[in-house]
């Protein structure tokens, strides 16, 4: 069995040093994951910087066939330009409506990656490097270099029993009471005593 070269997931750059740890499992197509990530970016990163360490683990939800391809984009972006995985996730969420089931239903994997390569270029990811990394320069998916990272993330999520998105863990334990609809008040109530 292969071993990850680094821990699974992406540590939020503004939430990387705190003593309280949160893991959140997010999907690219899930509107609740998008809402949770927006709160992480706009509320938690400003209010809890230095107090909280937050890691995002990307898990593709299989009932959205395009989800795996969107996750490939995150892993590819991060591999090409270290530290850009969450930036790519952010860009995907900004364009999430463009990736709904109805809008991508008739697109091939290569067509979808062409759109994602264009989005990746907005965060300074070279288009040719991106397309090569995800194996979208031919019909052969065997050249896709993101597969091992996808497998690691999937295995990690399964071992943690994270089946839906978003799923939260607080200091290593499941915290099912956390909602994607939470704002600052709910987060303060949860984190203040810690």
CSV table of N, CA, C and O in Angstrom, one decimal, residues 104-160:
chain,number,residue,atom,x,y,z
A,104,UNK,N,-23.1,20.2,-16.8
A,104,UNK,CA,-21.9,19.4,-17.3
A,104,UNK,C,-22.3,18.0,-17.8
A,104,UNK,O,-21.4,17.3,-18.2
A,105,UNK,N,-23.6,17.7,-17.7
A,105,UNK,CA,-24.0,16.3,-18.1
A,105,UNK,C,-23.5,15.8,-19.4
A,105,UNK,O,-23.1,14.7,-19.5
A,106,UNK,N,-23.4,16.7,-20.4
A,106,UNK,CA,-22.9,16.2,-21.7
A,106,UNK,C,-21.5,16.6,-22.0
A,106,UNK,O,-21.0,16.5,-23.2
A,107,UNK,N,-20.7,16.9,-21.0
A,107,UNK,CA,-19.3,17.2,-21.2
A,107,UNK,C,-18.4,16.0,-20.9
A,107,UNK,O,-18.7,15.3,-19.9
A,108,UNK,N,-17.4,15.9,-21.7
A,108,UNK,CA,-16.4,14.8,-21.4
A,108,UNK,C,-15.5,15.2,-20.3
A,108,UNK,O,-15.4,16.4,-20.0
A,109,UNK,N,-14.7,14.3,-19.8
A,109,UNK,CA,-13.7,14.6,-18.8
A,109,UNK,C,-12.7,15.6,-19.4
A,109,UNK,O,-12.4,16.6,-18.7
A,110,UNK,N,-12.3,15.5,-20.6
A,110,UNK,CA,-11.3,16.4,-21.2
A,110,UNK,C,-11.9,17.8,-21.4
A,110,UNK,O,-11.3,18.8,-21.1
A,111,UNK,N,-13.2,17.8,-21.8
A,111,UNK,CA,-13.8,19.1,-21.9
A,111,UNK,C,-14.0,19.8,-20.6
A,111,UNK,O,-13.7,21.1,-20.5
A,112,UNK,N,-14.3,19.1,-19.6
A,112,UNK,CA,-14.4,19.7,-18.2
A,112,UNK,C,-13.1,20.2,-17.7
A,112,UNK,O,-13.0,21.3,-17.2
A,113,UNK,N,-12.0,19.4,-18.0
A,113,UNK,CA,-10.7,19.8,-17.6
A,113,UNK,C,-10.2,21.1,-18.3
A,113,UNK,O,-9.5,21.9,-17.8
A,114,UNK,N,-10.7,21.2,-19.6
A,114,UNK,CA,-10.3,22.5,-20.3
A,114,UNK,C,-10.9,23.7,-19.6
A,114,UNK,O,-10.3,24.7,-19.5
A,115,UNK,N,-12.2,23.6,-19.1
A,115,UNK,CA,-12.8,24.7,-18.4
A,115,UNK,C,-12.0,24.9,-17.1
A,115,UNK,O,-11.7,26.1,-16.7
A,116,UNK,N,-11.7,23.8,-16.4
A,116,UNK,CA,-11.0,24.0,-15.1
A,116,UNK,C,-9.6,24.5,-15.3
A,116,UNK,O,-9.1,25.3,-14.5
A,117,UNK,N,-8.9,24.2,-16.4
A,117,UNK,CA,-7.6,24.8,-16.7
A,117,UNK,C,-7.7,26.3,-16.9
A,117,UNK,O,-6.8,27.0,-16.4
A,118,UNK,N,-8.7,26.7,-17.5
A,118,UNK,CA,-9.0,28.2,-17.7
A,118,UNK,C,-9.1,28.8,-16.3
A,118,UNK,O,-8.6,29.9,-16.1
A,119,UNK,N,-9.9,28.2,-15.4
A,119,UNK,CA,-10.1,28.7,-14.1
A,119,UNK,C,-8.7,28.7,-13.3
A,119,UNK,O,-8.4,29.6,-12.6
A,120,UNK,N,-8.0,27.6,-13.5
A,120,UNK,CA,-6.7,27.5,-12.8
A,120,UNK,C,-5.7,28.6,-13.2
A,120,UNK,O,-4.9,29.1,-12.4
A,121,UNK,N,-5.8,29.0,-14.5
A,121,UNK,CA,-4.9,30.1,-14.9
A,121,UNK,C,-5.2,31.4,-14.2
A,121,UNK,O,-4.3,32.2,-14.1
A,122,UNK,N,-6.4,31.6,-13.6
A,122,UNK,CA,-6.7,32.8,-12.8
A,122,UNK,C,-5.9,32.8,-11.5
A,122,UNK,O,-5.8,33.9,-10.9
A,123,UNK,N,-5.4,31.7,-11.1
A,123,UNK,CA,-4.6,31.6,-9.9
A,123,UNK,C,-3.1,31.3,-10.2
A,123,UNK,O,-2.4,30.7,-9.5
A,124,UNK,N,-2.8,31.6,-11.5
A,124,UNK,CA,-1.4,31.5,-12.0
A,124,UNK,C,-0.9,30.1,-12.1
A,124,UNK,O,0.3,29.8,-11.8
A,125,UNK,N,-1.8,29.2,-12.5
A,125,UNK,CA,-1.4,27.8,-12.8
A,125,UNK,C,-1.3,27.7,-14.3
A,125,UNK,O,-2.3,28.1,-15.0
A,126,UNK,N,-0.2,27.3,-14.8
A,126,UNK,CA,0.1,27.2,-16.2
A,126,UNK,C,-0.9,26.1,-16.9
A,126,UNK,O,-1.0,25.0,-16.4
A,127,UNK,N,-1.6,26.6,-17.9
A,127,UNK,CA,-2.6,25.7,-18.5
A,127,UNK,C,-2.1,24.4,-19.1
A,127,UNK,O,-2.6,23.4,-18.8
A,128,UNK,N,-1.0,24.5,-19.8
A,128,UNK,CA,-0.4,23.3,-20.4
A,128,UNK,C,0.1,22.3,-19.3
A,128,UNK,O,-0.1,21.1,-19.4
A,129,UNK,N,0.7,22.9,-18.2
A,129,UNK,CA,1.1,22.0,-17.1
A,129,UNK,C,-0.1,21.4,-16.4
A,129,UNK,O,0.0,20.2,-16.1
A,130,UNK,N,-1.1,22.1,-16.3
A,130,UNK,CA,-2.4,21.6,-15.6
A,130,UNK,C,-2.9,20.4,-16.5
A,130,UNK,O,-3.2,19.4,-16.0
A,131,UNK,N,-3.1,20.7,-17.8
A,131,UNK,CA,-3.7,19.7,-18.6
A,131,UNK,C,-2.9,18.4,-18.7
A,131,UNK,O,-3.4,17.3,-18.7
A,132,UNK,N,-1.5,18.6,-18.7
A,132,UNK,CA,-0.7,17.4,-18.7
A,132,UNK,C,-0.8,16.7,-17.3
A,132,UNK,O,-0.8,15.5,-17.3
A,133,UNK,N,-0.8,17.4,-16.2
A,133,UNK,CA,-0.9,16.8,-14.9
A,133,UNK,C,-2.1,15.9,-14.7
A,133,UNK,O,-2.1,14.8,-14.1
A,134,UNK,N,-3.3,16.4,-15.2
A,134,UNK,CA,-4.5,15.6,-15.1
A,134,UNK,C,-4.7,14.6,-16.2
A,134,UNK,O,-5.8,14.0,-16.3
A,135,UNK,N,-3.8,14.6,-17.2
A,135,UNK,CA,-3.9,13.6,-18.3
A,135,UNK,C,-5.0,14.0,-19.2
A,135,UNK,O,-5.6,13.1,-19.8
A,136,UNK,N,-5.3,15.3,-19.4
A,136,UNK,CA,-6.3,15.7,-20.3
A,136,UNK,C,-5.8,16.2,-21.7
A,136,UNK,O,-6.4,16.9,-22.4
A,137,UNK,N,-4.6,15.7,-22.0
A,137,UNK,CA,-4.0,16.0,-23.3
A,137,UNK,C,-4.3,14.9,-24.3
A,137,UNK,O,-4.0,14.9,-25.4
A,138,UNK,N,-4.9,13.8,-23.8
A,138,UNK,CA,-5.2,12.6,-24.6
A,138,UNK,C,-6.4,12.0,-24.0
A,138,UNK,O,-6.9,12.4,-22.9
A,139,UNK,N,-6.9,10.9,-24.6
A,139,UNK,CA,-8.1,10.2,-24.0
A,139,UNK,C,-7.6,9.2,-22.9
A,139,UNK,O,-8.5,8.4,-22.4
A,140,UNK,N,-6.3,9.1,-22.7
A,140,UNK,CA,-5.8,8.1,-21.7
A,140,UNK,C,-5.8,8.7,-20.3
A,140,UNK,O,-5.1,9.6,-20.0
A,141,UNK,N,-6.6,8.1,-19.4
A,141,UNK,CA,-6.6,8.6,-18.0
A,141,UNK,C,-5.5,8.1,-17.2
A,141,UNK,O,-5.2,8.5,-16.1
A,142,UNK,N,-4.7,7.1,-17.8
A,142,UNK,CA,-3.6,6.5,-17.1
A,142,UNK,C,-2.5,7.6,-16.8
A,142,UNK,O,-1.7,7.4,-15.9
A,143,UNK,N,-2.5,8.7,-17.5
A,143,UNK,CA,-1.5,9.7,-17.3
A,143,UNK,C,-1.9,10.7,-16.2
A,143,UNK,O,-1.2,11.6,-15.9
A,144,UNK,N,-3.1,10.5,-15.7
A,144,UNK,CA,-3.6,11.4,-14.6
A,144,UNK,C,-2.8,11.2,-13.4
A,144,UNK,O,-2.9,10.2,-12.7
A,145,UNK,N,-2.0,12.3,-13.0
A,145,UNK,CA,-1.1,12.2,-11.8
A,145,UNK,C,-1.9,12.5,-10.5
A,145,UNK,O,-1.2,12.5,-9.5
A,146,UNK,N,-3.1,12.8,-10.6
A,146,UNK,CA,-3.9,13.1,-9.3
A,146,UNK,C,-4.5,11.9,-8.6
A,146,UNK,O,-4.9,12.0,-7.5
A,147,UNK,N,-4.5,10.7,-9.3
A,147,UNK,CA,-5.2,9.6,-8.8
A,147,UNK,C,-4.7,9.2,-7.4
A,147,UNK,O,-5.5,8.8,-6.6
A,148,UNK,N,-3.4,9.2,-7.2
A,148,UNK,CA,-2.9,8.7,-5.9
A,148,UNK,C,-3.4,9.6,-4.8
A,148,UNK,O,-3.8,9.2,-3.7
A,149,UNK,N,-3.4,11.0,-5.0
A,149,UNK,CA,-3.9,11.9,-4.0
A,149,UNK,C,-5.4,11.7,-3.8
A,149,UNK,O,-5.9,11.8,-2.6
A,150,UNK,N,-6.1,11.4,-4.8
A,150,UNK,CA,-7.6,11.2,-4.7
A,150,UNK,C,-7.8,9.9,-3.9
A,150,UNK,O,-8.7,9.9,-3.0
A,151,UNK,N,-7.0,8.9,-4.1
A,151,UNK,CA,-7.1,7.7,-3.3
A,151,UNK,C,-6.8,7.9,-1.8
A,151,UNK,O,-7.6,7.4,-1.0
A,152,UNK,N,-5.8,8.6,-1.6
A,152,UNK,CA,-5.4,8.9,-0.2
A,152,UNK,C,-6.5,9.7,0.5
A,152,UNK,O,-6.9,9.4,1.7
A,153,UNK,N,-7.1,10.7,-0.1
A,153,UNK,CA,-8.2,11.5,0.5
A,153,UNK,C,-9.4,10.6,0.7
A,153,UNK,O,-10.1,10.7,1.8
A,154,UNK,N,-9.7,9.8,-0.2
A,154,UNK,CA,-10.9,8.9,-0.1
A,154,UNK,C,-10.7,7.9,1.0
A,154,UNK,O,-11.6,7.7,1.9
A,155,UNK,N,-9.5,7.3,1.1
A,155,UNK,CA,-9.2,6.3,2.2
A,155,UNK,C,-9.3,7.0,3.5
A,155,UNK,O,-9.8,6.5,4.5
A,156,UNK,N,-8.7,8.2,3.6
A,156,UNK,CA,-8.7,9.0,4.9
A,156,UNK,C,-10.2,9.3,5.3
A,156,UNK,O,-10.5,9.1,6.5
A,157,UNK,N,-11.0,9.7,4.4
A,157,UNK,CA,-12.4,10.0,4.7
A,157,UNK,C,-13.1,8.8,5.2
A,157,UNK,O,-13.9,8.8,6.1
A,158,UNK,N,-12.9,7.7,4.5
A,158,UNK,CA,-13.6,6.4,4.9
A,158,UNK,C,-13.1,6.0,6.3
A,158,UNK,O,-14.0,5.5,7.1
A,159,UNK,N,-11.8,6.1,6.5
A,159,UNK,CA,-11.3,5.7,7.8
A,159,UNK,C,-11.9,6.6,9.0
A,159,UNK,O,-12.0,6.1,10.1
A,160,UNK,N,-12.2,7.8,8.6
A,160,UNK,CA,-12.7,8.7,9.6
A,160,UNK,C,-14.2,8.7,9.6
A,160,UNK,O,-14.9,9.5,10.4
